[in-house]
mmCIF file of C-alpha atoms in Angstrom:
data_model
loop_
_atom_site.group_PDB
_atom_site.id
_atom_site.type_symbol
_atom_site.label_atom_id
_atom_site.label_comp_id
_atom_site.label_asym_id
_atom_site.label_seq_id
_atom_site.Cartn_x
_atom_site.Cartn_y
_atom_site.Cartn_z
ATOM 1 C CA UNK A 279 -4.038 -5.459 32.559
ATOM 2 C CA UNK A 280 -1.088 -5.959 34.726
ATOM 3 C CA UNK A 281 1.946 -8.160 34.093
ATOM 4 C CA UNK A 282 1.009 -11.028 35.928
ATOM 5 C CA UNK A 283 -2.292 -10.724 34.062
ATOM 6 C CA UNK A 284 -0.722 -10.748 30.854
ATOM 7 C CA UNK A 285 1.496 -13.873 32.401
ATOM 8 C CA UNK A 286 -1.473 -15.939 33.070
ATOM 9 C CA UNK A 287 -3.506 -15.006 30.325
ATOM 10 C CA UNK A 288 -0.884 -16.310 27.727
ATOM 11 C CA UNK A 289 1.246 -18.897 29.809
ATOM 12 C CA UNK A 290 4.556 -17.112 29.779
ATOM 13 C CA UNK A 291 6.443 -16.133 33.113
ATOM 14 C CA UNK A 292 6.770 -12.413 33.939
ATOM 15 C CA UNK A 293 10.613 -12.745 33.909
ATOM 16 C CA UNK A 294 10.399 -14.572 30.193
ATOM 17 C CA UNK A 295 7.884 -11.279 29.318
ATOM 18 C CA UNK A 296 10.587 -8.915 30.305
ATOM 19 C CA UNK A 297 13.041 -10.586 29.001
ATOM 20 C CA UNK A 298 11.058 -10.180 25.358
ATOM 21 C CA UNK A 299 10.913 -6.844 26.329
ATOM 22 C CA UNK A 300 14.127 -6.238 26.459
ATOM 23 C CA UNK A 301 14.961 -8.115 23.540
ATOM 24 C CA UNK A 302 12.319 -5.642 21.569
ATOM 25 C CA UNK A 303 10.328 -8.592 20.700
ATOM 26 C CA UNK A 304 7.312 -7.130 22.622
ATOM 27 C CA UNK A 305 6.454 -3.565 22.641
ATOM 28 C CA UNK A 306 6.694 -2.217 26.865
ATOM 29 C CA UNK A 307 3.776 -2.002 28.232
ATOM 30 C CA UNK A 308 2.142 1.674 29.425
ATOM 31 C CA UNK A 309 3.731 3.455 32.390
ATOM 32 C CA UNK A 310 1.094 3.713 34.941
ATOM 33 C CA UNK A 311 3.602 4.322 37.683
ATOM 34 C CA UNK A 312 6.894 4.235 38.387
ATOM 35 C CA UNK A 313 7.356 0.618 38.339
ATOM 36 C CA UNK A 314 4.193 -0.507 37.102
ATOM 37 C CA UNK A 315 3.108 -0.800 33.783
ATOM 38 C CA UNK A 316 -0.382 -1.678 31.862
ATOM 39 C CA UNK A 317 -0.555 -4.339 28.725
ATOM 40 C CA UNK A 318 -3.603 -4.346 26.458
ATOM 41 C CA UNK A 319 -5.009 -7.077 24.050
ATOM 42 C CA UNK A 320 -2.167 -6.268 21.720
ATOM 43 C CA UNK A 321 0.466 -7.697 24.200
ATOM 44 C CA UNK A 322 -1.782 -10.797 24.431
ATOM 45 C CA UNK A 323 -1.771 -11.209 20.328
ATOM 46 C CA UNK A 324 2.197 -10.354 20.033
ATOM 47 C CA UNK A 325 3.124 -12.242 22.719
ATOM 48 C CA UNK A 326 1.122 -15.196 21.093
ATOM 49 C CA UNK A 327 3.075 -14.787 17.802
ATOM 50 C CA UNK A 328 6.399 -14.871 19.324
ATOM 51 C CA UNK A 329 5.582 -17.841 21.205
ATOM 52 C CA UNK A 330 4.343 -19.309 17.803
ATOM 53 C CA UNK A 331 7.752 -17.902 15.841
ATOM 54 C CA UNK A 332 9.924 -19.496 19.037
ATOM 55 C CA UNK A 333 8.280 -22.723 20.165
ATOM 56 C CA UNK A 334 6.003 -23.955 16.423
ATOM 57 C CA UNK A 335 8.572 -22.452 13.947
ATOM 58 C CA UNK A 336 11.457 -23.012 15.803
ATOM 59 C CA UNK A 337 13.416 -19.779 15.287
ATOM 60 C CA UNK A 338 15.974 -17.902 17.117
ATOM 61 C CA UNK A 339 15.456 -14.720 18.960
ATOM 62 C CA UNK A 340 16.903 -12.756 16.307
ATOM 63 C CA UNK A 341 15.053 -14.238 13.951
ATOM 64 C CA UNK A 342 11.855 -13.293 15.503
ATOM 65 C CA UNK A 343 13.139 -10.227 15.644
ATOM 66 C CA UNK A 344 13.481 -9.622 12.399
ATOM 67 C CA UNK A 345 9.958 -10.971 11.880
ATOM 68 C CA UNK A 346 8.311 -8.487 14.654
ATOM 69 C CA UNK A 347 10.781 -5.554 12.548
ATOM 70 C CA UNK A 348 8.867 -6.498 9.571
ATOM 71 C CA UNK A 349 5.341 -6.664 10.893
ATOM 72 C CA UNK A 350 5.770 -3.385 12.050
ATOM 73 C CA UNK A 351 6.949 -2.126 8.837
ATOM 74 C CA UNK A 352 3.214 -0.714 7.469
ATOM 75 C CA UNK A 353 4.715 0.047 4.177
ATOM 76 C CA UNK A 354 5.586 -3.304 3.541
ATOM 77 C CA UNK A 355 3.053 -5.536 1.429
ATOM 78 C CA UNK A 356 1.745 -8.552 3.313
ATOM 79 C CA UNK A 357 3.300 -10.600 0.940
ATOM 80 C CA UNK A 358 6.729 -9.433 1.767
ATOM 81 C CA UNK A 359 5.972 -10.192 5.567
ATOM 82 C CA UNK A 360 4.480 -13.700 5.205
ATOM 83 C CA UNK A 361 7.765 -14.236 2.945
ATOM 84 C CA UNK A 362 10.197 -12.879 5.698
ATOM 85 C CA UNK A 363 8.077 -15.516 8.108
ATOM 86 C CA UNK A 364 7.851 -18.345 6.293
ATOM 87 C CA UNK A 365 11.775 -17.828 5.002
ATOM 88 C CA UNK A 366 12.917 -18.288 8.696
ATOM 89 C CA UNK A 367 10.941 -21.711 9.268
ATOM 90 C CA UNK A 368 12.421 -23.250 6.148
ATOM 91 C CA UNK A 369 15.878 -25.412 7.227
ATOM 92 C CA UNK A 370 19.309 -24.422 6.747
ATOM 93 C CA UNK A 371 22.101 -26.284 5.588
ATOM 94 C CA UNK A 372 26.124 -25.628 5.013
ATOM 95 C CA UNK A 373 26.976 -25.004 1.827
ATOM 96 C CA UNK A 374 26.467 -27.927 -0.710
ATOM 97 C CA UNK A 375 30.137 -28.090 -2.876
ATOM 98 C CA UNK A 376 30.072 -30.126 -5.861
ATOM 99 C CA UNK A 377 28.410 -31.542 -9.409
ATOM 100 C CA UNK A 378 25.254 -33.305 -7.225
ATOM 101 C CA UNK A 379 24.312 -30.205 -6.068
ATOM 102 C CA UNK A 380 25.152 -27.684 -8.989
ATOM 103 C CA UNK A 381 22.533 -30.292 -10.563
ATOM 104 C CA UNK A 382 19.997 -30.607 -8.780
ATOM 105 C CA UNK A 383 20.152 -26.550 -8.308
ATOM 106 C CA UNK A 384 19.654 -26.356 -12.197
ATOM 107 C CA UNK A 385 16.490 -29.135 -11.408
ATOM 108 C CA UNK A 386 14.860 -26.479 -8.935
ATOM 109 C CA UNK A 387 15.622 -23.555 -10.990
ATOM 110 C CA UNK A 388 14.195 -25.516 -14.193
ATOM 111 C CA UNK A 389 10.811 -26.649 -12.253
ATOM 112 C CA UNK A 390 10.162 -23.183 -10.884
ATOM 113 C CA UNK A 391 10.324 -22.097 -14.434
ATOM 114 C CA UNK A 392 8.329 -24.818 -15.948
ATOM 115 C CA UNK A 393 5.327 -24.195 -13.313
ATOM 116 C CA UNK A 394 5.839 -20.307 -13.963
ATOM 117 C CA UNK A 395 6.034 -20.011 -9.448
ATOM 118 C CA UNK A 396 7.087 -16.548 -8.362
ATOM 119 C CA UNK A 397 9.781 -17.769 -6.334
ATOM 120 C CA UNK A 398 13.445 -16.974 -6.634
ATOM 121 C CA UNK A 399 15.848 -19.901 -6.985
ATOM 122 C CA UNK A 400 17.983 -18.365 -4.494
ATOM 123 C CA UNK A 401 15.391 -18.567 -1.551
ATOM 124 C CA UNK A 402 15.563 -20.875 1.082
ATOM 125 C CA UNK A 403 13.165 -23.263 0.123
ATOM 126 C CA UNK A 404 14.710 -23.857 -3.680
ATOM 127 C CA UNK A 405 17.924 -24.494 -1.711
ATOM 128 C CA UNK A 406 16.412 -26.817 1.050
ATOM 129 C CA UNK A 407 14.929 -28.684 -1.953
ATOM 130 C CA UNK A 408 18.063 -28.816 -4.032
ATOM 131 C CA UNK A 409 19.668 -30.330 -0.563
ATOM 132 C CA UNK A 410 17.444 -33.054 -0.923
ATOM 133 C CA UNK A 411 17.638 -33.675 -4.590
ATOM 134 C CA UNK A 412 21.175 -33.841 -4.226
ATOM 135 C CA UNK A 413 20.984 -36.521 -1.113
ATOM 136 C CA UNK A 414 18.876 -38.297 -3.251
ATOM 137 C CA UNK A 415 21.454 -38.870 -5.973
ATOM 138 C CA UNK A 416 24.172 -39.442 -3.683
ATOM 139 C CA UNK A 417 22.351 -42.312 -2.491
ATOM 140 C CA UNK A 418 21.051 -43.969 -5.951
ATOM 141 C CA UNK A 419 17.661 -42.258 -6.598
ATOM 142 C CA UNK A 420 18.483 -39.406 -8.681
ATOM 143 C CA UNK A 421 15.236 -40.566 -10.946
ATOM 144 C CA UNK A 422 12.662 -39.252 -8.082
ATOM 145 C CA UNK A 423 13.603 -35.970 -10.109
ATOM 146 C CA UNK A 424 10.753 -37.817 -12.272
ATOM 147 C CA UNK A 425 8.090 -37.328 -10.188
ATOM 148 C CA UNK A 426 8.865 -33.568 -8.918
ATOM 149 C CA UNK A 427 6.088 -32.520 -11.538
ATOM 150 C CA UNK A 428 3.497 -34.302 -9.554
ATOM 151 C CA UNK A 429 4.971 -33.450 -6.149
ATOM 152 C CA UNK A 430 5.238 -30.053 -7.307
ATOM 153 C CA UNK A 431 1.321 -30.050 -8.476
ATOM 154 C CA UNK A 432 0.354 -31.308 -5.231
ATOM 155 C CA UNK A 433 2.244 -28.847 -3.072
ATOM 156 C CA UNK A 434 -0.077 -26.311 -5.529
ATOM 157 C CA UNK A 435 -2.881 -27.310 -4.223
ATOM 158 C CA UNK A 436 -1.675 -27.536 -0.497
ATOM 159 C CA UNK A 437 -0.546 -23.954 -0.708
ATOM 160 C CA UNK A 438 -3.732 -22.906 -1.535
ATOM 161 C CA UNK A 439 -5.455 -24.445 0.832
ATOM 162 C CA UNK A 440 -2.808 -22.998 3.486
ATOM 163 C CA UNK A 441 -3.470 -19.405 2.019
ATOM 164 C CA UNK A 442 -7.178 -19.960 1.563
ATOM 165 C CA UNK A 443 -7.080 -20.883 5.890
ATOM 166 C CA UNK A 444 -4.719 -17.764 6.506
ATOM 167 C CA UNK A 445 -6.447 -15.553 4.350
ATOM 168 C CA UNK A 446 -9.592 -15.168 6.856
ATOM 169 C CA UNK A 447 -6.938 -13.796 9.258
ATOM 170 C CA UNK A 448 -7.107 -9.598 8.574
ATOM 171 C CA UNK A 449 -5.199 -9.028 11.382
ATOM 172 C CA UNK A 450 -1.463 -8.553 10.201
ATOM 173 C CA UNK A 451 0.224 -10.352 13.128
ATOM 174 C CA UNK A 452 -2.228 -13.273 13.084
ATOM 175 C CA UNK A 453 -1.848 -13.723 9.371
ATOM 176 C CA UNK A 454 1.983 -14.111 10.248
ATOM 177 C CA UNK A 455 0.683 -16.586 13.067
ATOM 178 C CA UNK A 456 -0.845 -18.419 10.643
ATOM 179 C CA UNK A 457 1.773 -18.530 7.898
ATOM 180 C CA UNK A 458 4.428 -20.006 10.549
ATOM 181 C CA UNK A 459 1.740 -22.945 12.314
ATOM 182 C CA UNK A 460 0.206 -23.548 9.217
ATOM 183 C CA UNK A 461 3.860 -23.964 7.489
ATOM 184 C CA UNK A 462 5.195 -26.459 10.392
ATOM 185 C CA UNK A 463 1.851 -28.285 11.567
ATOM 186 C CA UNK A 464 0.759 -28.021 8.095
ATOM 187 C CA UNK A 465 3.847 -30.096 7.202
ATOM 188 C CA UNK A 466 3.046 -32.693 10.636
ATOM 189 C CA UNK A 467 -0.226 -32.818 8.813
ATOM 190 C CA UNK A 468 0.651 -33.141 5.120
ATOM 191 C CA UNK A 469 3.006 -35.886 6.130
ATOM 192 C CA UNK A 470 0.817 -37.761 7.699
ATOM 193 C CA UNK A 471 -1.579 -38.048 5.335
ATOM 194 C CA UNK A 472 1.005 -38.922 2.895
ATOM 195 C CA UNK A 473 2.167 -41.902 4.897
ATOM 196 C CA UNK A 474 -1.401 -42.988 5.184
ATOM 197 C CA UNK A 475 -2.054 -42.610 1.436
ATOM 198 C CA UNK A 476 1.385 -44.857 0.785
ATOM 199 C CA UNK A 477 -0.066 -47.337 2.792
ATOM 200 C CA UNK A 478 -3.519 -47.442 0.699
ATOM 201 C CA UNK A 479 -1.598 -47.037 -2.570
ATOM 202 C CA UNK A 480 1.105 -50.000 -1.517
ATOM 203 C CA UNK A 481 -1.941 -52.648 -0.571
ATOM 204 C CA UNK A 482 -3.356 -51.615 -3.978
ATOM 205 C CA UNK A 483 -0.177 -51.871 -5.542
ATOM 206 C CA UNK A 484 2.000 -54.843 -4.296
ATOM 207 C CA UNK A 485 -0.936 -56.505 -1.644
ATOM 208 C CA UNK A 486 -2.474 -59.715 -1.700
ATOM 209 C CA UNK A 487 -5.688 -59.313 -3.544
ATOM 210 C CA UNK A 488 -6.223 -62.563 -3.597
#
């Protein structure tokens, strides 16, 4: 297919296409001529990815970048590619000086222990959580440390469910597709649902049963 083919067929403009070229994002398409070039069905999946990576997971150019880099990388286990993906959606913050967040980094590193995860407690996701911990002490509810074993059992069974849904993706580049809307709809989703639970368990709780 041509560019303008390729344009239409994924909703990108030609000079936004080029311009991923350029940045190596997406692999140049097959000299047919001179100036023209042919794209195939694997410029329509990659090109769907880094819209995905850009607009759904919100990262820079150079992070997608580094995400294409890896995809490529065949020697690479899937599970070092989804990690490289779904470490670039996770926030980041400055760095966090002082006791409140030397303590709640010891309350990550403890609960990744406890639940035996195979994460690292220097990834971005034990630090985004420590962030949050510590945010919640500054403000007078360091006790919700209390309920991280339930939170944490919960977000067990999410992540399994997310996997179980990526997992029917054999395609490497879709499986990284699915990691990255999965991770930030997933969240949309999660969220909501735990807003409408609150609502159930707060009638149940402190309604008028009468």
């Amino acid at each position: 297919m041509r560019i303008g083919e390729l344009s239409r067929r994924t909703g990108v403009s030609v000079p936004t296409i080029k311009y991923y070229v350029r940045e190596g994002l997406l692999p140049p398409g097959q000299l047919t001529s001179p100036n023209q070039a042919a794209y195939d069905e694997t410029h329509v999946r990659r090109l769907r990815l880094v819209r995905a990576l850009l607009d759904v997971g919100g990262l820079s150019v150079a992070g997608v970048r580094e995400v294409i880099v890896a995809i490529a990388d065949t020697e690479r286990p899937v599970h070092k590619v989804l990690g490289v993906a779904a470490d670039r959606v996770v926030p980041r913050y400055p760095e966090e000086r002082g006791e409140g967040i030397v303590a709640a980094r010891q309350a990550v590193a403890a609960l990744i222990a406890k639940h035996g995860w195979r994460s690292h407690t220097e990834s971005p996701a034990a630090e985004a959580l420590a962030v949050a911990l510590a945010a919640l002490e500054g403000v007078g509810h360091g006790a919700f440390v209390e309920v991280l074993d339930a939170y944490a059992e919960a977000a067990e069974q999410v992540a399994r469910a997310d996997l179980d849904y990526v997992a029917r993706n054999v395609v490497r580049e879709e499986l990284v597709e699915g990691v990255v809307v999965g991770t930030v709809l997933g969240d949309a989703v999660f969220g909501a649902l735990r807003r409408l639970a609150h609502v159930d368990a707060s009638d149940r709780l402190f309604g008028d049963n009468t």
